[in-house]
XYZ file of C-alpha atoms in Angstrom:
767
model
C -42.120 -23.096 32.725
C -38.535 -23.683 31.742
C -38.978 -23.053 28.607
C -40.716 -19.387 29.283
C -37.150 -18.951 31.107
C -35.512 -19.696 28.520
C -37.162 -17.210 26.448
C -36.942 -14.507 28.886
C -33.175 -15.260 29.197
C -32.616 -15.035 25.103
C -34.539 -11.982 25.141
C -32.754 -10.370 27.750
C -29.329 -11.213 26.174
C -30.816 -9.814 22.734
C -31.450 -6.632 24.189
C -28.249 -6.237 26.303
C -26.244 -7.281 23.229
C -28.034 -4.537 21.320
C -27.353 -1.933 23.835
C -23.931 -3.219 24.949
C -22.102 -3.838 21.682
C -22.715 -3.326 18.021
C -21.015 -4.970 15.176
C -20.046 -3.023 12.085
C -22.563 -0.269 12.569
C -23.740 1.004 9.048
C -22.794 4.680 9.318
C -22.359 6.162 5.662
C -18.833 7.450 4.994
C -18.660 11.174 5.751
C -22.399 11.009 6.311
C -24.065 13.888 8.410
C -24.745 13.160 11.947
C -26.710 15.397 14.303
C -25.024 14.164 17.210
C -28.447 15.495 19.323
C -30.518 12.817 17.389
C -28.220 10.068 18.267
C -30.276 8.543 20.983
C -28.499 5.766 22.831
C -25.678 6.801 24.886
C -22.562 4.396 24.007
C -20.150 5.499 26.852
C -18.719 2.781 28.804
C -20.010 0.052 26.247
C -18.054 -2.540 23.754
C -18.350 -1.620 20.207
C -17.815 -3.959 17.814
C -16.253 -3.957 14.034
C -15.444 -6.516 11.531
C -13.081 -4.995 8.751
C -12.631 -7.083 5.779
C -9.281 -6.202 3.850
C -9.844 -7.359 -0.105
C -8.163 -6.783 -3.327
C -10.502 -4.526 -5.775
C -10.297 -2.784 -8.989
C -11.058 0.692 -9.281
C -11.556 3.234 -11.894
C -10.932 7.171 -11.091
C -9.528 8.300 -14.321
C -11.074 5.759 -16.979
C -8.526 3.055 -16.148
C -9.062 0.131 -14.142
C -6.253 -0.454 -11.497
C -6.132 -2.795 -8.898
C -6.750 -1.360 -5.114
C -7.157 -2.465 -1.526
C -10.651 -2.145 -0.062
C -11.858 -2.478 3.456
C -15.490 -3.827 3.560
C -15.699 -3.360 -0.249
C -15.046 0.313 -0.270
C -12.310 3.208 -0.444
C -11.881 4.429 2.120
C -12.881 2.256 4.769
C -15.543 2.465 7.099
C -15.896 5.429 9.146
C -15.718 3.725 12.736
C -17.859 5.788 15.272
C -17.154 5.710 19.113
C -18.139 7.804 22.257
C -15.021 8.361 24.775
C -15.060 5.805 27.324
C -15.979 2.801 24.892
C -13.915 -0.400 24.446
C -13.002 -0.679 20.893
C -13.078 -4.155 19.725
C -12.308 -4.436 15.803
C -11.495 -7.607 14.169
C -9.742 -7.438 10.869
C -10.184 -10.377 8.400
C -7.187 -10.438 6.186
C -8.538 -11.639 2.899
C -5.469 -10.473 0.673
C -2.787 -12.836 -0.584
C -0.332 -11.146 1.451
C 0.412 -10.088 5.044
C -1.229 -6.567 6.122
C -1.509 -4.420 9.042
C -3.770 -1.589 10.724
C -2.156 1.392 12.536
C -4.786 3.518 14.601
C -3.371 6.857 13.921
C -3.394 9.231 16.634
C -4.787 6.841 19.558
C -3.413 6.264 22.988
C -3.554 2.796 23.480
C -1.576 -0.629 24.659
C 1.325 -0.782 23.004
C 0.724 -4.205 21.364
C -2.129 -2.821 19.632
C -0.659 0.203 17.772
C -0.302 -1.640 14.569
C 3.167 -1.331 13.092
C 4.448 -4.874 12.031
C 7.362 -6.184 13.660
C 7.697 -3.662 15.877
C 4.410 -3.582 18.122
C 2.091 -5.575 16.420
C 2.551 -9.143 14.618
C 1.775 -8.726 10.572
C -1.819 -10.045 9.935
C -0.774 -12.814 7.716
C -2.912 -13.786 4.674
C -6.506 -15.463 5.679
C -6.266 -14.507 9.263
C -7.975 -12.426 11.739
C -6.614 -10.467 14.036
C -8.847 -8.937 17.321
C -7.909 -5.405 18.540
C -9.128 -4.277 21.872
C -8.505 -1.609 23.535
C -10.027 1.330 25.528
C -10.881 4.865 24.175
C -9.615 7.312 26.700
C -9.905 10.745 24.203
C -11.991 12.263 22.000
C -11.549 13.821 18.547
C -10.893 13.315 14.987
C -8.567 10.325 14.302
C -7.944 7.722 11.661
C -6.411 4.541 10.668
C -4.404 3.102 7.617
C -2.181 0.249 6.803
C 1.300 0.510 7.930
C 2.739 -2.450 5.484
C 4.993 -1.579 2.743
C 2.908 0.847 0.171
C -0.660 -0.536 1.010
C -1.950 2.819 2.486
C -1.364 4.473 -1.359
C -3.486 1.624 -2.589
C -6.502 2.894 -0.474
C -6.252 1.166 3.017
C -7.585 4.317 5.219
C -10.363 5.295 7.047
C -11.631 7.565 9.570
C -11.957 6.990 13.323
C -14.032 9.263 15.190
C -14.334 9.369 18.779
C -17.152 11.681 20.368
C -17.427 13.672 23.719
C -19.283 11.885 26.491
C -21.599 15.041 25.969
C -23.158 15.091 22.687
C -22.297 18.234 21.054
C -25.470 19.953 19.332
C -24.208 20.613 16.004
C -24.392 19.137 12.454
C -21.074 17.396 11.320
C -19.282 15.784 8.352
C -16.153 14.136 7.750
C -13.963 14.675 5.211
C -10.753 11.942 4.616
C -8.939 13.620 1.620
C -6.608 11.117 -0.310
C -4.646 11.137 -3.726
C -4.575 8.439 -6.122
C -2.046 7.524 -9.017
C -2.720 4.761 -11.506
C 0.886 3.754 -11.316
C 1.846 0.947 -9.134
C 2.961 2.157 -5.780
C 6.159 0.473 -5.856
C 6.685 1.775 -9.514
C 6.344 5.384 -7.913
C 8.696 4.335 -5.229
C 11.477 2.906 -7.894
C 10.804 6.088 -10.131
C 11.750 8.618 -7.002
C 14.698 6.134 -6.317
C 15.817 6.128 -9.724
C 16.227 9.988 -10.279
C 13.212 9.803 -12.788
C 12.130 13.510 -13.652
C 8.764 11.841 -15.296
C 6.585 13.178 -12.515
C 8.020 17.065 -13.068
C 7.197 16.620 -17.088
C 3.601 15.552 -16.059
C 3.121 18.065 -13.626
C 4.787 20.800 -16.048
C 7.314 21.846 -13.368
C 10.725 20.645 -14.843
C 12.757 24.234 -14.954
C 14.733 23.298 -17.801
C 17.043 25.589 -19.550
C 14.622 26.572 -22.216
C 12.226 27.753 -19.353
C 14.721 29.600 -17.402
C 15.636 31.461 -20.411
C 11.778 32.496 -21.364
C 10.911 33.594 -17.816
C 14.276 35.752 -17.420
C 15.881 32.848 -14.875
C 18.764 31.605 -16.808
C 21.252 32.718 -14.145
C 18.768 31.125 -11.316
C 19.110 27.698 -13.198
C 23.219 28.023 -13.330
C 23.328 28.874 -9.610
C 21.077 26.344 -8.700
C 22.965 23.549 -10.675
C 26.382 25.184 -9.482
C 25.245 24.385 -5.958
C 24.323 20.774 -7.158
C 20.493 21.383 -6.434
C 18.321 19.077 -8.645
C 15.037 20.962 -9.873
C 12.823 22.314 -7.128
C 10.024 20.451 -6.483
C 7.041 20.894 -3.956
C 5.485 17.504 -3.866
C 7.196 14.233 -5.346
C 4.441 12.314 -6.816
C 2.361 13.362 -9.865
C -1.239 12.442 -9.243
C -3.966 11.707 -11.606
C -6.557 12.671 -8.899
C -7.529 13.815 -5.281
C -10.131 12.434 -4.025
C -12.890 13.512 -0.623
C -14.141 10.529 0.568
C -13.288 8.298 -2.381
C -14.862 10.503 -4.797
C -14.000 13.810 -6.835
C -16.290 15.845 -5.203
C -19.011 15.420 -2.542
C -22.644 17.336 -1.899
C -23.954 18.372 1.401
C -27.441 19.943 0.372
C -29.493 20.302 3.357
C -27.773 23.518 4.711
C -29.829 26.751 4.729
C -28.469 30.337 5.459
C -26.577 30.631 8.785
C -26.376 27.164 9.447
C -23.054 26.088 10.847
C -21.461 22.527 10.090
C -18.295 21.005 11.853
C -16.126 19.516 8.885
C -13.821 17.102 10.707
C -10.856 16.856 7.819
C -8.466 14.359 7.617
C -5.311 14.164 5.374
C -5.148 10.436 4.652
C -3.149 10.667 1.414
C 0.187 9.395 0.881
C 2.474 12.502 0.424
C 0.197 15.252 -0.626
C -0.327 18.609 1.470
C -3.419 20.138 0.563
C -4.699 24.102 0.933
C -7.964 24.394 2.375
C -10.531 27.073 1.794
C -14.192 27.955 1.887
C -16.157 30.259 -0.736
C -18.504 31.144 2.237
C -16.064 33.253 3.717
C -13.931 32.558 7.260
C -12.848 29.116 8.459
C -12.671 28.703 12.194
C -10.263 26.212 13.455
C -11.290 24.080 16.618
C -9.287 21.449 16.986
C -6.291 19.962 15.474
C -4.507 16.068 15.775
C -7.757 15.512 17.753
C -7.284 17.865 20.331
C -9.552 21.171 21.079
C -8.083 24.102 20.706
C -9.015 28.091 21.393
C -11.255 28.815 18.274
C -8.912 30.752 15.579
C -10.655 32.196 12.417
C -8.618 32.350 8.999
C -9.140 32.583 5.567
C -6.831 29.377 4.543
C -4.400 26.704 5.791
C -2.576 23.936 4.785
C -3.116 20.416 6.234
C 0.234 18.348 6.197
C -0.078 14.602 5.174
C -1.829 12.379 8.206
C -2.812 15.911 10.051
C -6.331 16.267 11.410
C -8.230 19.340 11.844
C -11.919 20.089 13.098
C -12.972 23.177 11.495
C -16.488 24.974 11.642
C -17.836 27.089 8.692
C -20.993 29.064 7.981
C -23.471 29.228 5.313
C -23.891 32.877 4.551
C -26.805 32.591 2.031
C -29.293 29.969 0.702
C -26.679 29.026 -2.091
C -24.251 26.342 -2.651
C -20.408 26.929 -1.503
C -17.203 25.289 -2.540
C -15.057 24.151 0.299
C -11.877 23.570 -1.851
C -8.861 21.221 -1.182
C -6.163 21.786 -3.435
C -2.776 20.305 -3.627
C 0.246 21.740 -2.642
C 1.668 21.539 -5.983
C -1.822 23.074 -7.325
C -2.293 20.126 -10.087
C -5.206 19.702 -9.059
C -7.999 19.784 -6.011
C -11.125 18.610 -5.038
C -14.388 19.721 -3.655
C -16.936 19.555 -0.886
C -20.309 21.826 -1.815
C -22.187 23.119 1.009
C -25.632 24.164 0.594
C -28.102 24.526 -2.402
C -28.938 26.991 -5.117
C -26.549 28.781 -7.299
C -23.205 27.601 -7.252
C -20.493 29.744 -5.209
C -16.977 28.457 -6.381
C -13.526 29.146 -4.568
C -11.137 30.856 -6.887
C -8.539 28.516 -8.114
C -5.174 28.566 -6.886
C -2.628 29.659 -9.810
C 0.295 27.680 -10.991
C 3.441 27.911 -8.909
C 6.319 30.073 -9.667
C 9.207 27.649 -9.324
C 12.170 29.517 -10.815
C 11.267 32.220 -7.973
C 11.546 29.338 -5.435
C 15.135 27.954 -7.208
C 16.302 31.841 -6.622
C 15.099 31.518 -2.794
C 16.794 28.139 -2.679
C 20.145 29.286 -4.027
C 20.117 32.130 -0.960
C 19.518 29.445 1.476
C 22.020 26.812 0.888
C 25.643 26.803 0.915
C 27.906 24.691 -1.405
C 28.088 21.949 0.823
C 24.626 21.030 0.536
C 23.366 22.232 4.020
C 20.878 25.051 4.577
C 21.612 28.265 6.225
C 20.558 28.945 9.756
C 17.682 31.348 9.755
C 15.821 30.891 12.944
C 12.656 30.276 11.606
C 9.705 28.082 13.312
C 6.152 26.789 13.825
C 5.359 27.709 9.989
C 5.649 31.467 11.178
C 7.561 32.222 7.826
C 6.529 30.024 4.575
C 9.478 30.337 2.382
C 7.129 28.880 -0.371
C 5.372 32.230 -0.388
C 7.948 33.338 -2.858
C 6.096 31.305 -5.358
C 2.497 31.817 -4.670
C 1.208 34.075 -7.683
C -1.689 35.431 -5.715
C 0.380 37.274 -3.239
C 0.938 40.485 -5.345
C 4.563 41.786 -6.168
C 4.065 44.884 -4.177
C 2.952 42.845 -1.046
C 6.185 40.601 -1.547
C 8.601 43.452 -1.999
C 8.816 43.307 1.866
C 10.126 39.564 1.559
C 14.161 40.796 1.689
C 15.831 37.198 0.717
C 16.894 36.313 -2.396
C 20.423 35.680 -3.261
C 22.875 37.587 -1.140
C 20.795 39.411 1.048
C 20.184 35.985 3.084
C 22.878 35.492 5.712
C 23.652 33.021 7.936
C 22.305 32.879 11.336
C 20.229 35.738 10.246
C 17.241 36.613 12.124
C 15.168 37.459 9.578
C 13.378 40.169 11.816
C 12.797 42.505 8.479
C 11.560 39.994 6.565
C 7.332 40.402 6.641
C 6.970 36.291 5.899
C 3.880 36.261 8.256
C 0.335 36.850 7.568
C 0.513 40.541 7.232
C 1.958 40.326 3.716
C -1.555 40.003 2.646
C -5.016 40.246 3.829
C -5.571 36.646 3.611
C -5.061 34.986 7.149
C -3.109 32.004 6.835
C -3.080 29.634 10.020
C 0.186 28.611 11.519
C 1.281 26.875 14.549
C 1.791 29.877 16.767
C -1.923 30.490 16.523
C -2.792 27.038 18.060
C -3.763 27.540 21.662
C -4.910 24.328 23.872
C -7.917 24.925 25.885
C -6.650 23.018 29.317
C -2.669 23.383 30.718
C -1.054 21.113 29.140
C 2.240 21.142 31.354
C 4.307 18.022 31.280
C 4.729 16.603 34.690
C 7.606 17.206 36.933
C 10.010 14.834 35.744
C 13.497 15.149 34.948
C 14.010 16.423 31.119
C 16.211 14.888 28.236
C 16.754 16.650 25.288
C 17.610 14.735 22.022
C 18.753 17.029 18.732
C 17.170 15.408 15.361
C 18.507 17.143 12.278
C 16.098 15.996 9.351
C 18.435 15.147 6.107
C 18.020 14.215 2.841
C 19.221 13.775 -0.777
C 16.653 14.722 -3.309
C 19.321 13.707 -6.209
C 19.098 9.903 -5.052
C 15.942 10.132 -2.934
C 17.412 9.270 0.497
C 15.494 10.969 3.715
C 17.326 10.340 7.246
C 17.390 11.725 10.640
C 21.241 12.731 11.641
C 22.165 11.332 8.491
C 20.963 7.781 9.303
C 18.207 5.556 8.009
C 15.956 3.498 10.218
C 18.185 0.381 8.963
C 21.470 2.028 10.325
C 20.449 2.636 13.917
C 19.405 0.957 17.198
C 16.400 2.046 19.417
C 16.536 5.040 21.247
C 16.246 4.210 25.133
C 13.938 6.235 27.195
C 12.683 5.814 30.746
C 9.127 5.885 32.421
C 9.163 8.903 34.534
C 11.016 11.396 32.025
C 10.170 14.001 29.890
C 11.499 14.031 26.198
C 12.309 17.275 24.597
C 13.108 16.816 20.428
C 14.643 19.871 19.097
C 14.116 19.355 15.387
C 16.144 20.961 12.188
C 14.738 20.799 9.162
C 18.165 20.580 6.753
C 16.056 19.821 3.714
C 14.026 21.576 1.001
C 10.897 19.776 1.603
C 8.493 19.765 4.414
C 8.073 16.722 6.863
C 5.032 15.726 8.792
C 6.696 14.302 11.661
C 4.257 11.472 13.742
C 5.347 9.974 16.865
C 3.176 6.921 17.606
C 1.297 6.265 21.063
C 1.975 9.771 22.505
C 0.630 13.374 22.234
C 3.306 16.155 22.328
C 3.348 19.635 23.334
C 4.651 22.075 20.340
C 6.669 24.910 22.113
C 5.203 27.546 20.058
C 4.908 30.499 22.482
C 1.911 29.466 24.244
C 3.662 28.405 27.261
C 1.577 25.913 29.448
C -1.213 26.319 26.807
C 0.917 24.614 24.217
C -0.869 22.779 21.951
C -0.861 19.155 21.867
C 0.094 17.024 18.486
C 0.939 13.660 17.263
C 2.054 15.103 13.954
C 4.421 18.245 13.610
C 4.479 19.845 9.844
C 8.273 21.345 9.814
C 8.747 23.621 7.219
C 12.483 23.760 5.114
C 14.796 25.486 7.456
C 12.660 25.151 10.472
C 13.828 24.760 14.338
C 10.873 23.324 16.149
C 10.752 22.254 19.581
C 8.195 19.475 21.014
C 8.336 17.277 24.320
C 6.293 14.421 25.827
C 5.665 12.946 29.139
C 7.341 9.286 28.699
C 4.393 7.373 30.192
C 4.116 4.392 28.350
C 5.828 1.049 28.020
C 7.189 -0.705 24.835
C 8.287 0.572 21.506
C 6.952 3.787 19.752
C 7.842 4.782 16.065
C 8.483 8.680 15.116
C 8.725 8.939 11.764
C 8.329 11.628 8.476
C 4.501 10.511 7.179
C 5.173 11.174 3.727
C 4.964 7.122 2.678
C 7.946 7.436 0.370
C 9.914 9.344 2.990
C 9.080 6.838 5.609
C 10.329 4.149 3.258
C 12.997 5.702 2.432
C 14.551 5.822 6.065
C 13.533 8.579 7.753
C 12.337 7.661 11.259
C 13.420 6.515 14.623
C 12.351 3.997 17.205
C 11.730 5.088 20.933
C 12.049 1.867 23.276
C 11.154 2.152 26.919
C 13.603 0.369 28.969
C 12.489 -2.671 31.098
C 9.090 -3.138 29.360
C 7.234 -5.722 29.871
C 7.312 -8.428 26.992
C 4.916 -7.880 23.785
C 3.155 -11.117 23.236
C 2.834 -9.867 19.928
C 6.947 -9.778 19.412
C 8.183 -12.849 20.396
C 11.445 -12.437 18.982
C 12.085 -8.560 19.110
C 15.519 -8.700 17.740
C 14.423 -10.711 14.621
C 11.415 -8.146 13.938
C 13.294 -5.004 14.182
C 15.509 -6.732 11.181
C 12.261 -6.993 9.346
C 11.345 -3.364 9.963
C 14.921 -2.289 8.960
C 14.391 -3.986 5.739
C 12.146 -1.070 4.271
C 14.823 1.176 3.569
C 17.419 -1.136 2.820
C 15.181 -2.248 -0.290
C 16.793 -2.616 -3.643
C 15.506 -0.421 -6.330
C 16.328 -1.171 -10.341
C 17.020 1.343 -12.861
C 18.062 0.197 -16.820
C 18.242 2.346 -19.954
C 18.665 0.400 -23.287
C 19.740 2.586 -26.385
C 18.896 1.132 -29.759
C 20.438 3.020 -32.460
C 21.713 2.712 -35.885
C 25.565 2.515 -34.800
C 25.057 0.177 -32.291
C 23.331 -0.005 -28.584
C 24.314 0.965 -25.327
C 22.849 0.685 -22.551
C 23.081 0.188 -18.061
C 21.778 -1.443 -15.465
C 21.792 -0.494 -11.966
C 20.821 -2.049 -8.260
C 20.840 0.656 -5.621
C 19.665 1.315 -2.170
C 20.005 4.051 0.497
C 24.024 3.582 0.497
C 24.858 0.959 -1.916
C 24.773 0.770 -5.847
C 26.024 -1.765 -8.467
C 25.938 -0.837 -11.811
C 27.088 -2.410 -15.105
C 27.143 -0.645 -18.806
C 27.805 -1.599 -22.263
C 28.571 -0.430 -25.937
C 28.109 -2.760 -28.603
C 28.773 -1.799 -32.359
C 26.717 -3.376 -35.048
C 29.546 -2.567 -37.242
C 31.710 -5.793 -36.393
C 35.219 -3.484 -35.769
C 33.011 -1.397 -33.612
C 33.431 -4.350 -31.085
C 32.186 -4.140 -27.671
C 32.883 -3.330 -24.121
C 31.625 -3.659 -20.609
C 32.167 -2.060 -17.319
C 30.827 -2.368 -14.204
C 31.161 -1.112 -10.361
C 30.124 -1.796 -7.118
C 30.559 0.687 -4.360
C 29.164 2.773 -1.421
C 28.048 6.423 -1.006
C 29.817 8.597 1.749
C 28.570 11.680 3.177
C 25.279 13.597 4.073
C 24.902 14.748 0.516
C 26.142 11.560 -1.061
C 28.444 13.287 -3.572
C 31.398 10.963 -2.918
C 31.160 7.442 -4.160
C 34.366 4.948 -4.158
C 33.814 1.953 -5.848
C 35.846 -1.652 -7.321
C 34.699 -2.764 -10.471
C 35.773 -4.433 -13.802
C 36.299 -3.418 -17.287
C 36.614 -5.585 -20.426
C 36.664 -4.331 -23.970
C 37.314 -5.495 -27.609
C 37.542 -3.938 -30.841
C 39.339 -3.770 -34.240
C 39.875 -0.548 -35.494
C 41.978 0.417 -38.471
C 44.480 2.916 -37.296
C 44.047 4.867 -40.717
C 40.289 5.382 -40.054
C 39.418 9.198 -38.746
C 36.805 10.623 -36.695
C 35.047 13.898 -37.471
C 37.966 15.852 -35.775
C 40.517 14.185 -38.204
C 41.826 11.987 -35.406
C 42.767 8.385 -35.317
C 39.890 6.479 -33.945
C 43.177 4.057 -32.612
C 45.440 6.460 -30.557
C 48.392 4.783 -29.198
C 48.427 6.457 -25.826
C 46.188 8.194 -23.496
C 46.824 12.070 -22.099
C 48.872 10.663 -19.131
C 51.596 9.155 -21.714
C 50.600 5.229 -20.944
C 49.672 2.788 -23.360
C 45.825 3.389 -24.102
C 44.045 -0.108 -23.823
C 40.542 1.376 -24.982
C 40.902 -1.210 -28.008
C 41.360 -4.279 -25.841
C 41.011 -4.622 -21.894
C 40.582 -6.812 -19.224
C 41.273 -5.314 -16.179
C 40.046 -5.023 -12.611
C 40.045 -1.401 -11.187
C 39.133 1.037 -8.095
C 38.235 4.742 -8.274
C 35.726 7.131 -7.283
C 33.347 9.409 -8.233
C 32.186 12.767 -7.123
C 29.376 15.187 -8.152
C 30.965 18.226 -8.881
C 29.188 21.843 -9.180
C 26.949 21.869 -12.231
C 26.123 18.068 -11.306
C 28.981 16.989 -13.554
C 30.342 13.418 -12.287
C 33.955 13.424 -12.185
C 35.424 9.512 -12.255
C 38.768 8.450 -11.564
C 40.254 4.799 -11.339
C 43.130 2.832 -11.531
C 43.118 -0.641 -13.060
C 45.408 -3.369 -11.731
C 48.329 -2.836 -14.625
C 48.500 0.709 -13.353
C 46.802 2.454 -15.799
C 44.814 5.768 -14.861
C 41.721 7.148 -16.254
C 39.536 10.076 -15.659
C 36.491 11.154 -16.758
C 33.737 13.715 -16.860
C 29.699 12.834 -17.291
C 26.941 14.401 -17.026
C 23.325 12.810 -17.725
C 19.814 14.085 -18.289
C 20.709 17.670 -18.578
C 17.388 19.312 -19.203
C 17.186 21.468 -22.075
C 13.652 21.802 -22.606
C 10.477 20.204 -21.027
C 11.193 16.893 -22.533
C 14.539 17.148 -24.243
C 17.559 15.867 -22.583
C 21.179 16.187 -23.344
C 23.962 14.004 -21.957
C 28.071 13.639 -22.475
C 31.214 12.332 -21.731
C 34.909 13.002 -22.174
C 37.985 10.798 -20.831
C 41.831 10.492 -20.873
C 41.553 7.883 -23.362
C 40.656 10.273 -25.628
C 37.113 9.130 -25.920
C 34.168 11.408 -25.957
C 30.344 11.150 -26.553
C 27.551 13.879 -26.893
C 23.724 12.829 -27.279
C 20.238 14.025 -27.319
C 17.017 12.507 -25.928
C 13.465 13.365 -26.321
C 11.260 11.984 -23.809
C 7.812 10.461 -25.382
C 6.617 8.257 -22.245
C 7.860 7.663 -18.997
C 9.569 4.466 -20.961
C 10.211 5.511 -24.139
C 12.553 8.380 -25.562
C 13.658 9.408 -29.382
C 17.524 9.382 -29.237
C 20.518 10.375 -30.989
C 24.375 10.811 -30.215
C 27.681 10.838 -31.485
C 30.298 8.499 -29.898
C 34.297 9.039 -31.073
C 34.474 5.232 -31.639
C 31.352 4.314 -33.237
C 30.091 7.556 -34.686
C 26.838 8.937 -35.188
C 23.639 6.929 -34.237
C 20.089 7.313 -33.994
C 17.060 5.387 -32.903
C 15.407 4.907 -29.599
C 15.977 4.607 -25.675
C 13.914 2.634 -23.492
C 14.232 3.468 -19.733
C 12.978 1.477 -16.693
């Protein structure tokens, strides 16, 4: 009898576990699910997943590259729940380094948010971390690593929470991503070291030769006169864009008049995507997991980390392309819907960067700040001047070039919205919540955030401060926080708030949409607000991975919060969080030419820089010299750089020897009448560098003997797509000019003339 009871108990436990808990359910990534056929209601159940994080090797481009997989795949498994479930997720870290998982867009207890050293302990190598949290919402969300640059290597997956009442509609989950064969650390280092290799790969260098050919030479001059680097739309060159980890996918079992809900997730590290459907209109029904009043458009752009739920209809028994094109238009990825003859979507033509440069010249002052234009909520996409698909006659209404753009202009006469063409493009003013989203009747506190940055040095900040330069922003439970954002940069920024939904004050009043990511365009002023109803610390940051790692973020901290068991030492942990944007980046350039070798090594982070440069002649009389500087960049645009350093040099020059201009190579005095010490010098000096118009660096210094030196320098003048020029002239009567032809990212052919060492030709290695 006891044996029968034990068997019955075992059967009861088995059935209970099958109904109330699940382990790593084998839903296919992105697979079609018709919710009416799911069968078992999961509401109120504990749903378990085990996620195994491992190193892997992938081959997307014909080259084997290291990546990070979860449960053996990229992207990670799609986790599926029903609102009211409890998620029980075990993350097994089988990497050799620590990792983390952030549950993007979810409202959950602070300790499970997944930001290492801020809300959740990093998951150490070889350990398992358990996450348990209730799901109090529904919608399309995702999850990804928040550790260093791991997200770029493939650590991302979809997180789908269905409504309690099943929706009788076919659906498909689409996770978009970007892939680079370059190591993410090398991508980050290249961005900080002012390399234009990505622009070369994209064909967007905007050189003087290209400006001449396109009739925009004056635009190029004006651009550099205002100290603006070449315009870019997306920072990084990517070899591939992927849909659920593949170049394309096909959903064959769709017929005429079938409707399908596409859950679109932009899981890329830094790429915006244009979305369009060859079968006709797109109906937007949700954004960032929240339902909105259905709105019909021809296309939309999805910001980094945003999600959109859309519905499309198959018009005929054919195969229609749903196309996702990178914002810089270098490539695309596709989802094909249906069967039969293929109906491709028309490709977007390349951007006209010089028109964008002309626009930027009109929008930016000489101090580097953007002019006030009273734009908001994507109503006026200034990048439209670069879109060739908008014909010239339709662009005639856009009166915004050069001097016509005045400060504080309302732009009332500029037809920048959807009316400039028959193509209807989604913007935030079209989003309207289905329910009243008004905040509680609590006191409101307003904060002003200016998004700031320096493209030349790749520094991204809020109010000109990186995360490492700020304290946490204290807020109180029971108040409403309103954030007025002004984007004073030339880049879009998808600003993401952890753990909360915020209202976008887009003119829809009590039906303002709820979001977790705000894509704010250049020069826009947008306002968001949220109810401070949680506890603990919550990150607010730009979701372009390399912008976040450069410092564009803040931490909101609730006063009097209970201790977070995941963060036993908050002060020490916060220092580790700050280490991301304080990271030191290295650059080196070594020229090996027939006359000698010259080069430099630079170590720099957000504010500080140490550099050392040298010249060594292969001819004994040309000798050697070495000069080093350590200093700090000052100001929002970082044009001013005071430094201290030293200067050592020794050479033996025949006073009778002349340079090509008939001047002695051993002048007795500098132009200030002081004894010229360029042939022998062992001094310490102080000075400063300042970026002048045309991106020329003025360098003035005085050494401990009282000698003064002033010089003008310009590196990497873009003569053509791959040809670069540089020059230097100083008060010691030294001058130099050279050319460098870029062959690869690290290798160039080079030649130059130096007033002391003469002509040289050879190669230059760049790191």
